[in-house]
Amino acid sequence: AVAVAGAAPGLPSLLRRAWRERGFGDFWGYGLVAEGAAEAMIEFGPQSWDLAAPFLLVEEAGGVATDLAGHRSIHGGSAIASNGLLHNELLQVLRAPAGEAAEP
């Protein structure tokens, strides 16, 4: 089981669906998304200064970066960056109550 303080309730469900998950430091994960080597980077509890440059990097590469509420903001206390193709699906799964599998 995954237990992360402040994490989205659907995180365990998302991790079970993922082919592979890996933890990276702030900037590295966003760089992988920007270059197409990773599909998404999800982060809980970052500060705005942790996200300003990585969000710009991902967006300039054609991806999407938001907080977990789906707002294009570096002040939401959470972050999800993706290639853009599955961003809405990831948000949907992460928002689903624990134990419920959100279907896109």
XYZ file of N, CA and C in Angstrom:
312
model
N 0.841 -1.184 0.000
C 0.000 0.000 0.000
C 0.883 1.242 0.000
N 0.375 2.287 -0.605
C 1.098 3.553 -0.668
C 0.455 4.514 0.312
N 1.256 5.094 1.169
C 0.762 6.097 2.106
C 1.669 7.310 2.004
N 1.133 8.389 1.501
C 1.891 9.626 1.363
C 1.045 10.743 1.952
N 1.587 11.452 2.923
C 0.846 12.549 3.537
C 0.463 13.572 2.477
N -0.806 13.885 2.397
C -1.277 14.882 1.448
C -1.411 14.379 0.025
N -1.187 13.094 -0.201
C -1.255 12.546 -1.556
C -2.706 12.444 -2.012
N -2.889 12.424 -3.308
C -4.214 12.266 -3.894
C -4.752 10.882 -3.552
N -6.048 10.768 -3.275
C -6.608 9.475 -2.896
C -6.460 8.400 -3.964
N -6.382 8.784 -5.221
C -6.279 7.808 -6.299
C -4.863 7.373 -6.621
N -3.861 7.854 -5.866
C -2.468 7.509 -6.175
C -2.211 6.003 -6.157
N -2.660 5.248 -5.145
C -2.416 3.800 -5.184
C -2.991 3.135 -6.434
N -4.185 3.559 -6.853
C -4.799 3.003 -8.058
C -3.953 3.308 -9.288
N -3.453 4.531 -9.378
C -2.617 4.915 -10.519
C -1.332 4.100 -10.552
N -0.709 3.902 -9.410
C 0.537 3.140 -9.365
C 0.323 1.682 -9.766
N -0.827 1.116 -9.406
C -1.120 -0.267 -9.822
C -1.280 -0.364 -11.336
N -1.758 0.685 -11.992
C -1.965 0.688 -13.444
C -0.687 0.960 -14.226
N 0.276 1.570 -13.578
C 1.502 1.978 -14.272
C 2.360 0.769 -14.617
N 2.966 0.836 -15.780
C 3.905 -0.207 -16.173
C 5.116 -0.164 -15.260
N 5.558 1.041 -14.949
C 6.713 1.215 -14.082
C 6.611 2.578 -13.419
N 7.008 2.648 -12.160
C 7.067 3.935 -11.479
C 8.445 4.077 -10.863
N 8.868 5.310 -10.748
C 10.212 5.581 -10.235
C 10.211 6.959 -9.594
N 10.874 7.098 -8.483
C 10.974 8.389 -7.817
C 12.198 9.153 -8.300
N 12.031 10.414 -8.599
C 13.133 11.276 -9.040
C 13.078 12.572 -8.258
N 14.188 13.256 -8.206
C 14.215 14.593 -7.626
C 13.435 15.550 -8.508
N 13.148 16.700 -7.958
C 12.301 17.677 -8.638
C 12.590 17.839 -10.127
N 13.704 18.397 -10.450
C 13.964 18.796 -11.827
C 14.139 17.614 -12.777
N 14.776 16.566 -12.325
C 15.088 15.423 -13.189
C 13.829 14.805 -13.802
N 12.806 14.590 -13.005
C 11.575 13.993 -13.511
C 10.897 14.841 -14.568
N 10.893 16.145 -14.365
C 10.292 17.045 -15.352
C 11.104 17.051 -16.647
N 12.408 16.956 -16.520
C 13.268 16.881 -17.704
C 12.978 15.634 -18.521
N 12.740 14.518 -17.834
C 12.407 13.276 -18.537
C 11.083 13.400 -19.285
N 10.106 14.065 -18.686
C 8.824 14.292 -19.368
C 9.045 15.178 -20.589
N 9.811 16.245 -20.422
C 10.055 17.183 -21.526
C 10.748 16.515 -22.706
N 11.664 15.586 -22.435
C 12.375 14.935 -23.541
C 11.646 13.713 -24.081
N 10.524 13.350 -23.471
C 9.745 12.218 -23.956
C 10.164 10.882 -23.387
N 11.050 10.865 -22.401
C 11.516 9.617 -21.796
C 10.584 9.129 -20.689
N 9.705 9.981 -20.203
C 8.705 9.617 -19.195
C 7.385 10.258 -19.599
N 6.290 9.613 -19.234
C 4.978 10.142 -19.600
C 4.444 11.149 -18.594
N 4.871 11.039 -17.335
C 4.338 11.949 -16.323
C 5.275 12.062 -15.131
N 5.152 13.174 -14.442
C 5.842 13.441 -13.181
C 4.783 13.971 -12.234
N 4.653 13.362 -11.068
C 3.659 13.774 -10.081
C 4.398 14.092 -8.792
N 4.040 15.218 -8.187
C 4.759 15.650 -6.994
C 3.786 16.258 -5.983
N 3.975 15.915 -4.727
C 3.141 16.423 -3.643
C 3.983 17.297 -2.727
N 3.510 18.500 -2.450
C 4.180 19.392 -1.524
C 5.295 20.265 -2.057
N 5.418 20.467 -3.369
C 6.496 21.328 -3.857
C 6.192 22.805 -3.586
N 7.226 23.589 -3.526
C 7.091 25.037 -3.399
C 7.044 25.646 -4.802
N 6.550 26.857 -4.904
C 6.439 27.503 -6.215
C 7.798 27.626 -6.893
N 8.852 27.881 -6.128
C 10.182 28.019 -6.732
C 10.714 26.684 -7.247
N 10.147 25.576 -6.761
C 10.534 24.260 -7.276
C 9.909 23.984 -8.639
N 8.836 24.688 -8.972
C 8.049 24.372 -10.169
C 8.163 25.368 -11.312
N 8.599 26.579 -11.057
C 8.594 27.615 -12.093
C 9.356 27.183 -13.342
N 10.602 26.816 -13.208
C 11.400 26.412 -14.373
C 10.946 25.077 -14.961
N 10.689 24.036 -14.136
C 10.251 22.766 -14.724
C 8.933 22.861 -15.487
N 7.974 23.642 -14.982
C 6.707 23.790 -15.702
C 6.948 24.425 -17.065
N 7.775 25.452 -17.107
C 8.096 26.111 -18.372
C 8.773 25.134 -19.330
N 9.694 24.350 -18.831
C 10.412 23.367 -19.642
C 9.439 22.367 -20.271
N 8.546 21.822 -19.463
C 7.573 20.838 -19.960
C 6.639 21.477 -20.987
N 6.140 22.673 -20.701
C 5.216 23.334 -21.625
C 5.891 23.690 -22.946
N 7.121 24.153 -22.896
C 7.844 24.492 -24.127
C 8.117 23.252 -24.975
N 8.183 22.091 -24.339
C 8.392 20.837 -25.063
C 7.080 20.259 -25.591
N 5.953 20.942 -25.320
C 4.662 20.483 -25.826
C 3.826 19.732 -24.820
N 4.294 19.630 -23.586
C 3.553 18.930 -22.546
C 2.605 19.854 -21.803
N 2.006 19.308 -20.756
C 1.063 20.042 -19.924
C 1.521 19.934 -18.477
N 1.444 21.036 -17.735
C 1.820 21.047 -16.323
C 0.763 21.811 -15.535
N 0.213 21.167 -14.499
C -0.821 21.784 -13.664
C -0.626 21.339 -12.221
N -1.466 21.882 -11.333
C -1.548 21.304 -10.000
C -2.560 20.158 -10.088
N -2.793 19.453 -8.980
C -3.696 18.303 -9.033
C -5.162 18.701 -9.194
N -5.456 19.980 -9.044
C -6.811 20.466 -9.310
C -6.999 20.761 -10.795
N -5.919 20.644 -11.567
C -5.991 20.900 -13.000
C -5.735 22.342 -13.381
N -5.325 23.160 -12.422
C -5.042 24.570 -12.697
C -3.593 24.749 -13.127
N -3.391 25.592 -14.085
C -2.032 25.905 -14.556
C -1.419 26.876 -13.553
N -0.932 26.325 -12.451
C -0.433 27.142 -11.350
C 0.739 26.452 -10.667
N 1.710 27.243 -10.264
C 2.839 26.711 -9.498
C 2.612 26.907 -8.000
N 1.440 27.388 -7.613
C 1.148 27.701 -6.215
C 0.149 26.739 -5.582
N -0.172 25.630 -6.221
C -1.203 24.729 -5.718
C -0.752 23.726 -4.676
N 0.542 23.637 -4.408
C 1.027 22.678 -3.423
C 1.131 21.260 -3.949
N 0.885 21.084 -5.227
C 1.014 19.785 -5.883
C 1.335 20.049 -7.344
N 1.800 19.025 -8.024
C 2.146 19.210 -9.434
C 2.001 17.909 -10.194
N 1.534 18.043 -11.417
C 1.528 16.926 -12.350
C 1.911 17.487 -13.716
N 2.909 16.894 -14.295
C 3.355 17.273 -15.634
C 3.294 16.027 -16.492
N 2.833 16.190 -17.716
C 2.716 15.027 -18.596
C 2.989 15.423 -20.034
N 3.016 14.399 -20.877
C 3.177 14.642 -22.308
C 1.931 15.291 -22.902
N 0.895 15.425 -22.116
C -0.349 16.057 -22.553
C -1.382 15.068 -23.046
N -0.954 13.933 -23.540
C -1.880 12.957 -24.107
C -2.731 12.282 -23.047
N -2.196 12.128 -21.841
C -2.934 11.425 -20.808
C -3.136 12.268 -19.556
N -2.946 13.566 -19.672
C -3.020 14.450 -18.506
C -4.389 14.385 -17.823
N -5.453 14.531 -18.578
C -6.794 14.511 -17.984
C -7.110 13.162 -17.358
N -6.674 12.083 -17.984
C -6.897 10.751 -17.422
C -6.153 10.596 -16.097
N -4.920 11.070 -16.041
C -4.155 11.005 -14.793
C -4.846 11.798 -13.688
N -5.313 12.996 -14.007
C -6.016 13.806 -13.012
C -7.260 13.087 -12.508
N -7.984 12.468 -13.410
C -9.203 11.748 -13.052
C -8.894 10.595 -12.098
N -7.875 9.820 -12.392
C -7.501 8.691 -11.539
C -7.015 9.188 -10.183
N -6.212 10.228 -10.167
C -5.683 10.751 -8.910
C -6.771 11.329 -8.012
N -7.833 11.832 -8.576
C -8.924 12.429 -7.796
C -9.924 11.397 -7.288
N -9.909 10.192 -7.831
C -10.877 9.169 -7.444
C -10.681 8.800 -5.975
N -11.772 8.608 -5.248
C -11.645 8.197 -3.850
C -10.841 6.903 -3.733
N -10.115 6.761 -2.633
C -9.298 5.568 -2.411
C -10.164 4.322 -2.552
N -9.655 3.344 -3.258
C -10.371 2.094 -3.454
C -11.275 2.078 -4.671
N -11.511 3.225 -5.271
C -12.333 3.287 -6.474
C -11.437 3.487 -7.682
N -11.675 2.725 -8.703
C -10.901 2.865 -9.937
C -11.657 3.788 -10.878
N -11.126 4.967 -11.074
C -11.751 5.903 -12.016
C -11.495 5.425 -13.428
N -12.522 5.387 -14.212
C -12.377 5.002 -15.611
C -12.413 6.259 -16.458
N -11.500 6.378 -17.402
C -11.474 7.570 -18.262
C -12.699 7.657 -19.143
